[in-house]
Tab-separated table of C-alpha atoms in Angstrom:
chain	number	residue	atom	x	y	z
A	90	UNK	CA	-56.581	34.134	-8.345
A	91	UNK	CA	-55.933	36.675	-11.140
A	92	UNK	CA	-52.233	36.990	-12.031
A	93	UNK	CA	-52.393	40.768	-11.500
A	94	UNK	CA	-53.950	42.985	-8.866
A	95	UNK	CA	-53.330	46.587	-7.822
A	96	UNK	CA	-51.131	45.161	-5.056
A	97	UNK	CA	-48.903	43.238	-7.461
A	98	UNK	CA	-48.322	45.685	-10.347
A	99	UNK	CA	-45.432	48.144	-10.456
A	100	UNK	CA	-46.199	50.734	-7.720
A	101	UNK	CA	-44.677	53.459	-9.921
A	102	UNK	CA	-47.589	52.966	-12.351
A	103	UNK	CA	-50.078	53.520	-9.514
A	104	UNK	CA	-48.248	56.674	-8.467
A	105	UNK	CA	-48.346	58.172	-11.975
A	106	UNK	CA	-51.326	60.413	-12.895
A	107	UNK	CA	-52.282	62.225	-16.106
A	108	UNK	CA	-54.991	64.785	-15.422
A	109	UNK	CA	-55.747	66.052	-18.939
A	110	UNK	CA	-57.305	62.676	-19.761
A	111	UNK	CA	-58.461	61.911	-16.214
A	112	UNK	CA	-61.810	61.462	-14.434
A	113	UNK	CA	-63.494	64.633	-15.790
A	114	UNK	CA	-62.827	63.521	-19.376
A	115	UNK	CA	-64.229	60.034	-18.696
A	116	UNK	CA	-67.438	61.646	-17.401
A	117	UNK	CA	-67.552	63.943	-20.480
A	118	UNK	CA	-67.269	60.944	-22.811
A	119	UNK	CA	-70.096	59.166	-20.988
A	120	UNK	CA	-72.292	62.299	-21.248
A	121	UNK	CA	-71.508	62.520	-24.965
A	122	UNK	CA	-72.735	58.927	-25.453
A	123	UNK	CA	-75.913	59.736	-23.496
A	124	UNK	CA	-76.628	62.841	-25.637
A	125	UNK	CA	-76.093	60.777	-28.785
A	126	UNK	CA	-78.328	57.932	-27.608
A	127	UNK	CA	-81.021	60.210	-26.155
A	128	UNK	CA	-81.009	63.799	-27.480
A	129	UNK	CA	-82.467	66.258	-24.942
A	130	UNK	CA	-81.416	64.131	-21.949
A	131	UNK	CA	-79.122	66.917	-20.661
A	132	UNK	CA	-79.422	70.711	-20.392
A	133	UNK	CA	-76.926	71.078	-23.290
A	134	UNK	CA	-76.756	69.519	-26.751
A	135	UNK	CA	-72.987	69.116	-27.132
A	136	UNK	CA	-69.845	68.630	-25.086
A	137	UNK	CA	-67.337	71.480	-25.491
A	138	UNK	CA	-63.860	70.044	-24.930
A	139	UNK	CA	-61.471	72.608	-23.448
A	140	UNK	CA	-59.321	70.031	-21.672
A	141	UNK	CA	-56.525	69.119	-24.070
A	142	UNK	CA	-54.360	70.771	-26.747
A	143	UNK	CA	-55.862	68.770	-29.630
A	144	UNK	CA	-56.726	71.392	-32.310
A	145	UNK	CA	-57.895	69.213	-35.206
A	146	UNK	CA	-60.362	67.304	-33.026
A	147	UNK	CA	-62.066	70.683	-32.505
A	148	UNK	CA	-62.278	71.546	-36.197
A	149	UNK	CA	-58.905	73.125	-37.032
A	150	UNK	CA	-57.990	72.301	-40.645
A	151	UNK	CA	-54.534	70.868	-41.447
A	152	UNK	CA	-52.072	73.038	-43.395
A	153	UNK	CA	-52.641	72.186	-47.076
A	154	UNK	CA	-48.968	72.162	-48.125
A	155	UNK	CA	-48.006	69.783	-45.300
A	156	UNK	CA	-50.778	67.338	-46.176
A	157	UNK	CA	-50.034	67.478	-49.905
A	158	UNK	CA	-46.400	66.529	-49.294
A	159	UNK	CA	-47.416	63.735	-46.889
A	160	UNK	CA	-49.944	62.318	-49.369
A	161	UNK	CA	-47.409	62.287	-52.202
A	162	UNK	CA	-44.716	60.696	-50.035
A	163	UNK	CA	-47.118	57.969	-48.892
A	164	UNK	CA	-48.306	57.218	-52.435
A	165	UNK	CA	-45.375	58.030	-54.752
A	166	UNK	CA	-47.018	56.157	-57.647
A	167	UNK	CA	-49.167	59.247	-58.317
A	168	UNK	CA	-46.151	61.579	-58.627
A	169	UNK	CA	-45.761	60.793	-62.328
A	170	UNK	CA	-49.449	60.915	-63.244
A	171	UNK	CA	-50.502	63.912	-65.350
A	172	UNK	CA	-53.553	64.666	-63.148
A	173	UNK	CA	-51.251	65.194	-60.134
A	174	UNK	CA	-49.965	68.500	-61.584
A	175	UNK	CA	-53.522	69.867	-61.472
A	176	UNK	CA	-54.314	68.589	-57.967
A	177	UNK	CA	-51.094	69.382	-56.104
A	178	UNK	CA	-48.938	72.511	-56.009
A	179	UNK	CA	-45.619	72.379	-57.847
A	180	UNK	CA	-43.565	72.997	-54.686
A	181	UNK	CA	-45.372	70.164	-52.819
A	182	UNK	CA	-44.524	67.797	-55.701
A	183	UNK	CA	-40.914	68.976	-55.721
A	184	UNK	CA	-40.608	68.648	-51.906
A	185	UNK	CA	-42.121	65.152	-51.945
A	186	UNK	CA	-39.618	64.016	-54.607
A	187	UNK	CA	-36.745	65.463	-52.574
A	188	UNK	CA	-37.916	63.754	-49.363
A	189	UNK	CA	-38.488	60.401	-51.073
A	190	UNK	CA	-34.935	60.519	-52.421
A	191	UNK	CA	-33.724	60.894	-48.806
A	192	UNK	CA	-35.650	57.828	-47.591
A	193	UNK	CA	-33.874	54.485	-48.031
A	194	UNK	CA	-35.901	52.513	-50.582
A	195	UNK	CA	-38.148	55.608	-51.113
A	196	UNK	CA	-40.603	53.812	-48.785
A	197	UNK	CA	-42.480	55.535	-45.942
A	198	UNK	CA	-43.461	52.062	-44.723
A	199	UNK	CA	-39.847	51.131	-43.943
A	200	UNK	CA	-37.841	51.630	-40.750
A	201	UNK	CA	-35.421	54.532	-40.786
A	202	UNK	CA	-32.196	55.310	-38.948
A	203	UNK	CA	-32.973	55.299	-35.191
A	204	UNK	CA	-32.305	59.049	-34.893
A	205	UNK	CA	-34.516	59.741	-37.889
A	206	UNK	CA	-33.899	60.090	-41.632
A	207	UNK	CA	-30.605	61.925	-42.146
A	208	UNK	CA	-31.890	64.253	-44.909
A	209	UNK	CA	-34.835	65.311	-42.711
A	210	UNK	CA	-32.472	65.989	-39.795
A	211	UNK	CA	-30.379	68.144	-42.154
A	212	UNK	CA	-33.515	70.148	-43.006
A	213	UNK	CA	-34.456	70.546	-39.325
A	214	UNK	CA	-30.909	71.626	-38.387
A	215	UNK	CA	-31.034	74.262	-41.153
A	216	UNK	CA	-34.411	75.445	-39.793
A	217	UNK	CA	-33.025	75.752	-36.247
A	218	UNK	CA	-30.016	77.675	-37.596
A	219	UNK	CA	-32.293	80.061	-39.521
A	220	UNK	CA	-34.438	80.594	-36.394
A	221	UNK	CA	-31.574	81.141	-33.922
A	222	UNK	CA	-28.701	82.523	-35.981
A	223	UNK	CA	-26.350	79.896	-34.512
A	224	UNK	CA	-25.133	76.631	-36.087
A	225	UNK	CA	-27.110	73.411	-35.537
A	226	UNK	CA	-25.791	69.896	-36.139
A	227	UNK	CA	-28.112	67.236	-37.647
A	228	UNK	CA	-26.321	64.662	-35.449
A	229	UNK	CA	-27.704	66.487	-32.375
A	230	UNK	CA	-31.272	65.829	-33.519
A	231	UNK	CA	-33.321	62.793	-32.477
A	232	UNK	CA	-36.690	62.488	-34.214
A	233	UNK	CA	-39.379	61.123	-31.868
A	234	UNK	CA	-43.099	60.248	-31.864
A	235	UNK	CA	-44.081	63.690	-30.544
A	236	UNK	CA	-42.207	65.387	-27.688
A	237	UNK	CA	-43.469	62.982	-24.970
A	238	UNK	CA	-41.187	59.985	-25.809
A	239	UNK	CA	-38.208	62.371	-25.890
A	240	UNK	CA	-39.075	63.560	-22.365
A	241	UNK	CA	-39.368	59.936	-21.191
A	242	UNK	CA	-36.010	59.136	-22.788
A	243	UNK	CA	-34.300	61.966	-20.899
A	244	UNK	CA	-35.940	60.967	-17.594
A	245	UNK	CA	-34.738	57.399	-18.148
A	246	UNK	CA	-31.230	58.708	-18.738
A	247	UNK	CA	-31.148	61.079	-15.748
A	248	UNK	CA	-32.975	59.208	-12.987
A	249	UNK	CA	-31.092	56.467	-11.128
A	250	UNK	CA	-33.290	56.268	-8.001
A	251	UNK	CA	-35.706	58.291	-5.872
A	252	UNK	CA	-32.631	60.190	-4.648
A	253	UNK	CA	-32.435	61.910	-8.062
A	254	UNK	CA	-34.598	65.001	-8.409
A	255	UNK	CA	-35.885	66.955	-11.400
A	256	UNK	CA	-36.831	70.623	-10.890
A	257	UNK	CA	-40.263	71.227	-12.427
A	258	UNK	CA	-42.409	74.349	-12.602
A	259	UNK	CA	-45.589	74.343	-10.549
A	260	UNK	CA	-48.132	74.479	-12.113
A	261	UNK	CA	-46.649	71.876	-14.514
A	262	UNK	CA	-47.758	69.822	-17.482
A	263	UNK	CA	-48.602	66.360	-16.015
A	264	UNK	CA	-46.282	64.588	-18.490
A	265	UNK	CA	-43.412	65.665	-16.224
A	266	UNK	CA	-44.807	64.453	-12.888
A	267	UNK	CA	-45.995	61.237	-14.588
A	268	UNK	CA	-42.663	60.459	-16.280
A	269	UNK	CA	-40.646	61.282	-13.130
A	270	UNK	CA	-42.913	58.936	-11.131
A	271	UNK	CA	-42.683	56.146	-13.747
A	272	UNK	CA	-38.895	56.326	-13.836
A	273	UNK	CA	-38.669	56.343	-10.031
A	274	UNK	CA	-37.286	59.845	-9.442
A	275	UNK	CA	-38.392	62.739	-7.242
A	276	UNK	CA	-40.150	65.843	-8.536
A	277	UNK	CA	-38.557	68.931	-6.978
A	278	UNK	CA	-41.158	71.693	-7.359
A	279	UNK	CA	-40.431	75.351	-8.021
A	280	UNK	CA	-43.409	77.682	-7.866
A	281	UNK	CA	-44.157	80.183	-10.617
A	282	UNK	CA	-45.324	83.533	-9.249
A	283	UNK	CA	-48.938	84.081	-10.296
A	284	UNK	CA	-48.853	87.699	-9.055
A	285	UNK	CA	-46.166	88.602	-11.614
A	286	UNK	CA	-47.844	86.853	-14.572
A	287	UNK	CA	-46.411	83.418	-13.680
A	288	UNK	CA	-42.856	84.740	-13.342
A	289	UNK	CA	-39.903	82.393	-12.791
A	290	UNK	CA	-37.614	83.633	-10.013
A	291	UNK	CA	-34.082	82.216	-9.764
A	292	UNK	CA	-34.208	82.813	-5.976
A	293	UNK	CA	-37.057	80.255	-5.870
A	294	UNK	CA	-34.941	77.758	-7.865
A	295	UNK	CA	-32.023	78.201	-5.432
A	296	UNK	CA	-34.299	77.733	-2.434
A	297	UNK	CA	-35.755	74.490	-3.828
A	298	UNK	CA	-32.312	73.084	-4.734
A	299	UNK	CA	-31.071	73.755	-1.185
A	300	UNK	CA	-34.209	72.196	0.271
A	301	UNK	CA	-33.762	69.086	-1.928
A	302	UNK	CA	-30.088	68.773	-0.942
A	303	UNK	CA	-31.023	68.888	2.737
A	304	UNK	CA	-33.233	65.824	2.112
A	305	UNK	CA	-30.378	63.956	0.407
A	306	UNK	CA	-31.758	64.493	-3.105
A	307	UNK	CA	-29.378	65.183	-6.001
A	308	UNK	CA	-31.018	67.602	-8.423
A	309	UNK	CA	-30.067	66.526	-11.967
A	310	UNK	CA	-32.054	68.775	-14.301
A	311	UNK	CA	-34.319	71.801	-14.608
A	312	UNK	CA	-37.498	71.659	-16.711
A	313	UNK	CA	-38.618	74.982	-18.208
A	314	UNK	CA	-41.814	75.172	-20.302
A	315	UNK	CA	-41.722	78.241	-22.572
A	316	UNK	CA	-44.302	79.389	-23.629
A	317	UNK	CA	-45.900	78.019	-20.469
A	318	UNK	CA	-48.301	75.105	-20.107
A	319	UNK	CA	-50.765	75.390	-18.334
A	320	UNK	CA	-49.913	79.019	-17.535
A	321	UNK	CA	-49.520	80.650	-20.971
A	322	UNK	CA	-46.651	83.033	-20.114
A	323	UNK	CA	-43.712	83.812	-22.446
A	324	UNK	CA	-40.323	84.248	-20.761
A	325	UNK	CA	-38.357	87.462	-21.299
A	326	UNK	CA	-34.846	87.012	-22.693
A	327	UNK	CA	-33.107	88.442	-19.593
A	328	UNK	CA	-35.039	85.973	-17.428
A	329	UNK	CA	-33.857	83.140	-19.703
A	330	UNK	CA	-30.269	84.329	-19.308
A	331	UNK	CA	-30.497	84.066	-15.505
A	332	UNK	CA	-31.922	80.536	-15.883
A	333	UNK	CA	-29.034	79.498	-18.178
A	334	UNK	CA	-26.561	80.987	-15.685
A	335	UNK	CA	-28.222	79.096	-12.830
A	336	UNK	CA	-28.024	75.745	-14.696
A	337	UNK	CA	-24.367	76.374	-15.540
A	338	UNK	CA	-23.479	77.184	-11.912
A	339	UNK	CA	-25.429	74.250	-10.483
A	340	UNK	CA	-24.299	71.772	-13.154
A	341	UNK	CA	-27.887	70.973	-14.184
A	342	UNK	CA	-29.155	69.680	-17.511
A	343	UNK	CA	-31.601	72.263	-18.902
A	344	UNK	CA	-34.689	70.525	-20.341
A	345	UNK	CA	-36.400	73.180	-22.480
A	346	UNK	CA	-39.978	72.329	-23.472
A	347	UNK	CA	-40.390	74.679	-26.462
A	348	UNK	CA	-43.325	73.014	-28.221
A	349	UNK	CA	-45.411	76.231	-28.203
A	350	UNK	CA	-42.718	78.370	-29.851
A	351	UNK	CA	-45.084	79.454	-32.663
A	352	UNK	CA	-47.885	80.320	-30.197
A	353	UNK	CA	-47.129	83.877	-29.041
A	354	UNK	CA	-50.081	86.283	-28.994
A	355	UNK	CA	-48.785	89.569	-27.568
A	356	UNK	CA	-46.728	92.032	-29.649
A	357	UNK	CA	-44.441	92.939	-26.736
A	358	UNK	CA	-43.135	89.366	-26.353
A	359	UNK	CA	-41.335	86.979	-28.689
A	360	UNK	CA	-40.002	83.448	-28.440
A	361	UNK	CA	-36.259	82.903	-27.966
A	362	UNK	CA	-34.953	79.350	-27.788
A	363	UNK	CA	-32.759	78.505	-24.812
A	364	UNK	CA	-30.064	77.393	-27.241
A	365	UNK	CA	-30.056	80.818	-28.900
A	366	UNK	CA	-29.960	82.528	-25.494
A	367	UNK	CA	-27.093	80.382	-24.189
A	368	UNK	CA	-25.082	80.783	-27.433
A	369	UNK	CA	-25.628	84.552	-27.421
A	370	UNK	CA	-24.223	84.584	-23.855
A	371	UNK	CA	-21.074	83.003	-25.267
A	372	UNK	CA	-21.742	79.542	-23.834
A	373	UNK	CA	-20.931	76.589	-26.064
A	374	UNK	CA	-21.127	72.787	-25.925
A	375	UNK	CA	-18.641	72.527	-23.051
A	376	UNK	CA	-20.507	75.046	-20.856
A	377	UNK	CA	-24.083	73.789	-20.641
A	378	UNK	CA	-26.008	70.550	-21.315
A	379	UNK	CA	-29.249	71.476	-23.024
A	380	UNK	CA	-32.128	69.486	-24.512
A	381	UNK	CA	-34.804	71.299	-26.509
A	382	UNK	CA	-38.132	69.576	-27.261
A	383	UNK	CA	-40.291	70.425	-30.286
A	384	UNK	CA	-43.508	68.834	-31.536
A	385	UNK	CA	-45.769	68.955	-34.609
A	386	UNK	CA	-48.809	68.686	-32.290
A	387	UNK	CA	-48.875	72.366	-31.314
A	388	UNK	CA	-47.985	75.651	-33.089
A	389	UNK	CA	-50.411	76.523	-35.894
A	390	UNK	CA	-50.195	73.013	-37.369
A	391	UNK	CA	-51.892	70.974	-34.594
A	392	UNK	CA	-50.915	67.609	-36.104
A	393	UNK	CA	-51.334	65.714	-32.790
A	394	UNK	CA	-52.315	62.366	-34.304
A	395	UNK	CA	-49.283	62.258	-36.600
A	396	UNK	CA	-46.999	61.972	-33.538
A	397	UNK	CA	-44.031	63.926	-34.857
A	398	UNK	CA	-41.375	65.743	-32.866
A	399	UNK	CA	-37.707	65.952	-32.071
A	400	UNK	CA	-35.213	66.787	-29.396
A	401	UNK	CA	-31.995	68.695	-30.037
A	402	UNK	CA	-29.348	67.419	-27.611
A	403	UNK	CA	-26.283	69.641	-27.063
A	404	UNK	CA	-23.465	69.775	-24.506
A	405	UNK	CA	-23.224	66.006	-23.842
A	406	UNK	CA	-20.054	63.904	-24.119
A	407	UNK	CA	-19.733	61.375	-26.990
A	408	UNK	CA	-20.141	58.535	-24.435
A	409	UNK	CA	-23.475	59.914	-23.213
A	410	UNK	CA	-24.634	60.562	-26.786
A	411	UNK	CA	-23.965	56.914	-27.518
A	412	UNK	CA	-26.244	55.913	-24.633
A	413	UNK	CA	-29.024	58.231	-25.894
A	414	UNK	CA	-28.651	56.691	-29.350
A	415	UNK	CA	-28.882	53.214	-27.798
A	416	UNK	CA	-32.190	54.165	-26.117
A	417	UNK	CA	-33.502	55.510	-29.441
A	418	UNK	CA	-32.451	52.230	-31.105
A	419	UNK	CA	-34.527	50.171	-28.663
A	420	UNK	CA	-37.616	51.856	-30.182
A	421	UNK	CA	-36.223	51.200	-33.711
A	422	UNK	CA	-37.344	54.581	-35.085
A	423	UNK	CA	-40.133	57.130	-34.846
A	424	UNK	CA	-42.960	57.013	-37.407
A	425	UNK	CA	-42.052	58.336	-40.845
A	426	UNK	CA	-45.086	60.623	-41.350
A	427	UNK	CA	-44.183	62.397	-38.098
A	428	UNK	CA	-40.560	62.688	-39.226
A	429	UNK	CA	-41.611	64.240	-42.552
A	430	UNK	CA	-43.947	66.693	-40.784
A	431	UNK	CA	-41.205	67.735	-38.337
A	432	UNK	CA	-39.014	68.640	-41.327
A	433	UNK	CA	-41.876	70.568	-42.999
A	434	UNK	CA	-42.650	72.531	-39.832
A	435	UNK	CA	-39.009	73.661	-39.666
A	436	UNK	CA	-38.858	74.353	-43.430
A	437	UNK	CA	-42.242	75.595	-44.672
A	438	UNK	CA	-42.819	77.211	-48.111
A	439	UNK	CA	-40.726	80.317	-48.784
A	440	UNK	CA	-41.431	83.552	-50.660
A	441	UNK	CA	-41.606	82.706	-54.367
A	442	UNK	CA	-42.887	79.148	-53.846
A	443	UNK	CA	-46.287	78.397	-55.376
A	444	UNK	CA	-47.778	77.456	-51.977
A	445	UNK	CA	-46.333	80.408	-50.079
A	446	UNK	CA	-49.373	82.696	-50.188
A	447	UNK	CA	-51.954	80.045	-49.312
A	448	UNK	CA	-49.638	78.631	-46.601
A	449	UNK	CA	-49.114	82.113	-45.073
A	450	UNK	CA	-52.842	82.841	-45.158
A	451	UNK	CA	-53.625	79.528	-43.393
A	452	UNK	CA	-50.880	80.000	-40.767
A	453	UNK	CA	-51.728	83.651	-40.010
A	454	UNK	CA	-55.445	82.903	-39.985
A	455	UNK	CA	-55.024	80.214	-37.328
A	456	UNK	CA	-52.621	82.203	-35.123
A	457	UNK	CA	-54.620	85.449	-35.255
A	458	UNK	CA	-57.821	83.548	-34.478
A	459	UNK	CA	-56.105	81.864	-31.487
A	460	UNK	CA	-55.029	85.308	-30.226
A	461	UNK	CA	-58.630	86.589	-30.457
A	462	UNK	CA	-60.004	83.461	-28.742
A	463	UNK	CA	-57.464	83.814	-25.926
A	464	UNK	CA	-58.472	87.453	-25.360
A	465	UNK	CA	-62.236	86.724	-25.408
A	466	UNK	CA	-61.854	83.881	-22.893
A	467	UNK	CA	-59.467	85.859	-20.697
A	468	UNK	CA	-61.898	88.817	-20.551
A	469	UNK	CA	-64.835	86.486	-19.892
A	470	UNK	CA	-63.025	84.758	-17.012
A	471	UNK	CA	-61.917	88.040	-15.441
A	472	UNK	CA	-65.571	89.162	-15.387
A	473	UNK	CA	-66.527	86.294	-13.045
A	474	UNK	CA	-66.888	86.882	-9.325
A	475	UNK	CA	-63.766	85.763	-7.418
A	476	UNK	CA	-61.906	84.729	-10.600
A	477	UNK	CA	-58.619	86.236	-11.773
A	478	UNK	CA	-56.885	85.188	-14.973
A	479	UNK	CA	-53.433	86.236	-16.131
A	480	UNK	CA	-52.897	87.340	-19.714
A	481	UNK	CA	-52.548	84.552	-22.275
A	482	UNK	CA	-49.217	85.585	-23.794
A	483	UNK	CA	-48.630	82.260	-25.532
A	484	UNK	CA	-49.287	78.488	-25.732
A	485	UNK	CA	-52.933	77.292	-25.895
A	486	UNK	CA	-54.270	77.655	-22.359
A	487	UNK	CA	-55.605	79.907	-19.632
A	488	UNK	CA	-55.127	78.995	-15.967
A	489	UNK	CA	-57.570	81.148	-13.990
A	490	UNK	CA	-57.590	81.211	-10.206
A	491	UNK	CA	-60.973	80.670	-8.542
A	492	UNK	CA	-61.627	81.813	-4.979
A	493	UNK	CA	-64.252	79.388	-3.741
A	494	UNK	CA	-66.619	80.013	-0.837
A	495	UNK	CA	-65.916	78.013	2.360
A	496	UNK	CA	-69.238	76.174	1.920
A	497	UNK	CA	-68.116	74.931	-1.535
A	498	UNK	CA	-64.793	73.732	-0.079
A	499	UNK	CA	-66.672	71.852	2.663
A	500	UNK	CA	-69.073	70.324	0.098
A	501	UNK	CA	-66.047	69.174	-1.935
A	502	UNK	CA	-64.480	67.593	1.159
A	503	UNK	CA	-67.745	65.776	1.872
A	504	UNK	CA	-67.697	64.475	-1.723
A	505	UNK	CA	-64.031	63.431	-1.221
A	506	UNK	CA	-62.881	65.704	-4.059
A	507	UNK	CA	-60.384	68.534	-4.393
A	508	UNK	CA	-62.405	71.803	-4.423
A	509	UNK	CA	-61.364	72.683	-7.993
A	510	UNK	CA	-62.233	69.147	-9.200
A	511	UNK	CA	-65.635	69.526	-7.489
A	512	UNK	CA	-66.164	72.837	-9.320
A	513	UNK	CA	-65.069	71.421	-12.699
A	514	UNK	CA	-67.339	68.388	-12.379
A	515	UNK	CA	-70.323	70.562	-11.484
A	516	UNK	CA	-69.475	72.807	-14.471
A	517	UNK	CA	-69.390	69.805	-16.803
A	518	UNK	CA	-72.691	68.345	-15.564
A	519	UNK	CA	-74.448	71.711	-15.856
A	520	UNK	CA	-72.997	73.037	-19.123
A	521	UNK	CA	-71.102	70.336	-21.051
A	522	UNK	CA	-67.898	72.439	-20.859
A	523	UNK	CA	-64.827	70.294	-20.085
A	524	UNK	CA	-61.911	71.947	-18.236
A	525	UNK	CA	-59.187	70.351	-16.097
A	526	UNK	CA	-58.867	71.066	-12.350
A	527	UNK	CA	-55.690	72.905	-11.334
A	528	UNK	CA	-54.961	70.158	-8.803
A	529	UNK	CA	-54.052	67.940	-11.801
A	530	UNK	CA	-51.182	70.332	-12.580
A	531	UNK	CA	-50.272	71.062	-8.925
A	532	UNK	CA	-50.578	74.591	-7.552
A	533	UNK	CA	-49.661	76.688	-4.511
A	534	UNK	CA	-51.385	74.904	-1.579
A	535	UNK	CA	-54.665	76.564	-0.673
A	536	UNK	CA	-55.186	78.061	-4.144
A	537	UNK	CA	-57.588	76.638	-6.734
A	538	UNK	CA	-57.462	76.896	-10.515
A	539	UNK	CA	-58.566	75.182	-13.705
A	540	UNK	CA	-56.957	74.901	-17.130
A	541	UNK	CA	-59.033	75.872	-20.140
A	542	UNK	CA	-57.785	75.570	-23.728
A	543	UNK	CA	-58.397	78.339	-26.271
A	544	UNK	CA	-58.933	75.761	-29.037
A	545	UNK	CA	-62.692	75.421	-29.635
A	546	UNK	CA	-63.597	77.101	-32.929
A	547	UNK	CA	-63.949	80.864	-32.681
A	548	UNK	CA	-67.738	80.828	-33.158
A	549	UNK	CA	-68.077	78.515	-30.120
A	550	UNK	CA	-66.106	80.760	-27.735
A	551	UNK	CA	-69.023	83.119	-26.895
A	552	UNK	CA	-71.140	80.045	-25.976
A	553	UNK	CA	-68.383	78.802	-23.651
A	554	UNK	CA	-68.139	82.217	-21.974
A	555	UNK	CA	-71.920	82.499	-21.516
A	556	UNK	CA	-72.324	78.912	-20.226
A	557	UNK	CA	-69.426	79.430	-17.835
A	558	UNK	CA	-70.771	82.810	-16.619
A	559	UNK	CA	-74.258	81.446	-16.012
A	560	UNK	CA	-72.944	78.381	-14.186
A	561	UNK	CA	-70.451	80.347	-12.092
A	562	UNK	CA	-73.105	82.785	-10.889
A	563	UNK	CA	-75.459	79.988	-9.791
A	564	UNK	CA	-72.566	78.044	-8.180
A	565	UNK	CA	-71.461	81.085	-6.164
A	566	UNK	CA	-75.063	81.838	-5.152
A	567	UNK	CA	-75.597	78.227	-4.042
A	568	UNK	CA	-72.466	78.133	-1.857
A	569	UNK	CA	-72.286	81.758	-0.747
A	570	UNK	CA	-71.011	81.937	2.860
């Protein structure tokens, strides 16, 4: 008898799902192996991954300045070599020296303070202050291995039992449903309004809180993802103000997922942090408990594998802060490369620095290309029969709605699949394009969607649009009622 079976492991693990690396991706990886082993075995010669926000895996180059500083910090012996002056920019050398002086023992292979290296937190706090125009305290910052562990830490803190609920947007990023399930809480859904460009209505929040209360659930926190994932909308400042007001009135912790703050593609919108919004409303530490998540995986940097990020925790009592610090201590510390990158992201080269022009060119090149890719994909999707796609205002995704014929829905039921998963699997097998079914993110019952990233290199986007168009036409013809 094996010591473990599905009946004897933690049921919370069974309940937890993570769609962006789910069944469709496993099939894609198998197809990729088959193409490699036997070229010509499928009607396509490569797999086009549009399932996950992983820019460098799809050919995006790292920012030179960031990598120069990381290289020098990891191998400080070369700092004093004469050749280094010719290979590395002067400001990268200067920044690396400064960072090394902040690291105990000048060693990136050593543990740091559990909240992260103090000098790097100082730099991040200064970056937040410059962004928002309001003071930031380095002691409020906890450096983490990407934003995901920070989210888990907050769920661990907030959830006592299944009677504790967390308000989450639907559609949502599966990290939230997965972490709520793992920590034994209840996801309280609030639906974004697709008809108004994925708008967030406070009336919907109120309705869901009342509904949860009637079931004996205590709502502890509100998750807001801005810019939106998987939906790509950017919240207007007045909308953010009503959300802050709602959290204050209801006594909720506001969990602000702001990892896409650099990814805004429309001139009429801009990113405002929830901290800036709440401070500009006159609310301070004693008025609202707010956690903001940031990551080096997104933005224009796309350093997913470096696992860097932080949370800024404000409006909590010293006793609670102590408990958060204790949880951080259990993990010892986040990785040092990620910590360094988080500080660089919040304090990039400035006008007058040697790297400034090349850094600006790299950053603007990536962001303007992402904006063009988003527009090309959005237009391509809106040209498909029965498909509507809201504008990609920000983040890295489109979340089109597909109206499937009744025959396709019946065929999906017969295959024991959600209709959008059935569609996505057929798309993958026919074209090699990998997208994630909307059912993995949750959606209004009876509606079907898929999430598609805008990250494949710009020269591949037309191929994705044409493969998708060709497939969609034949799919609709096959299942036409």
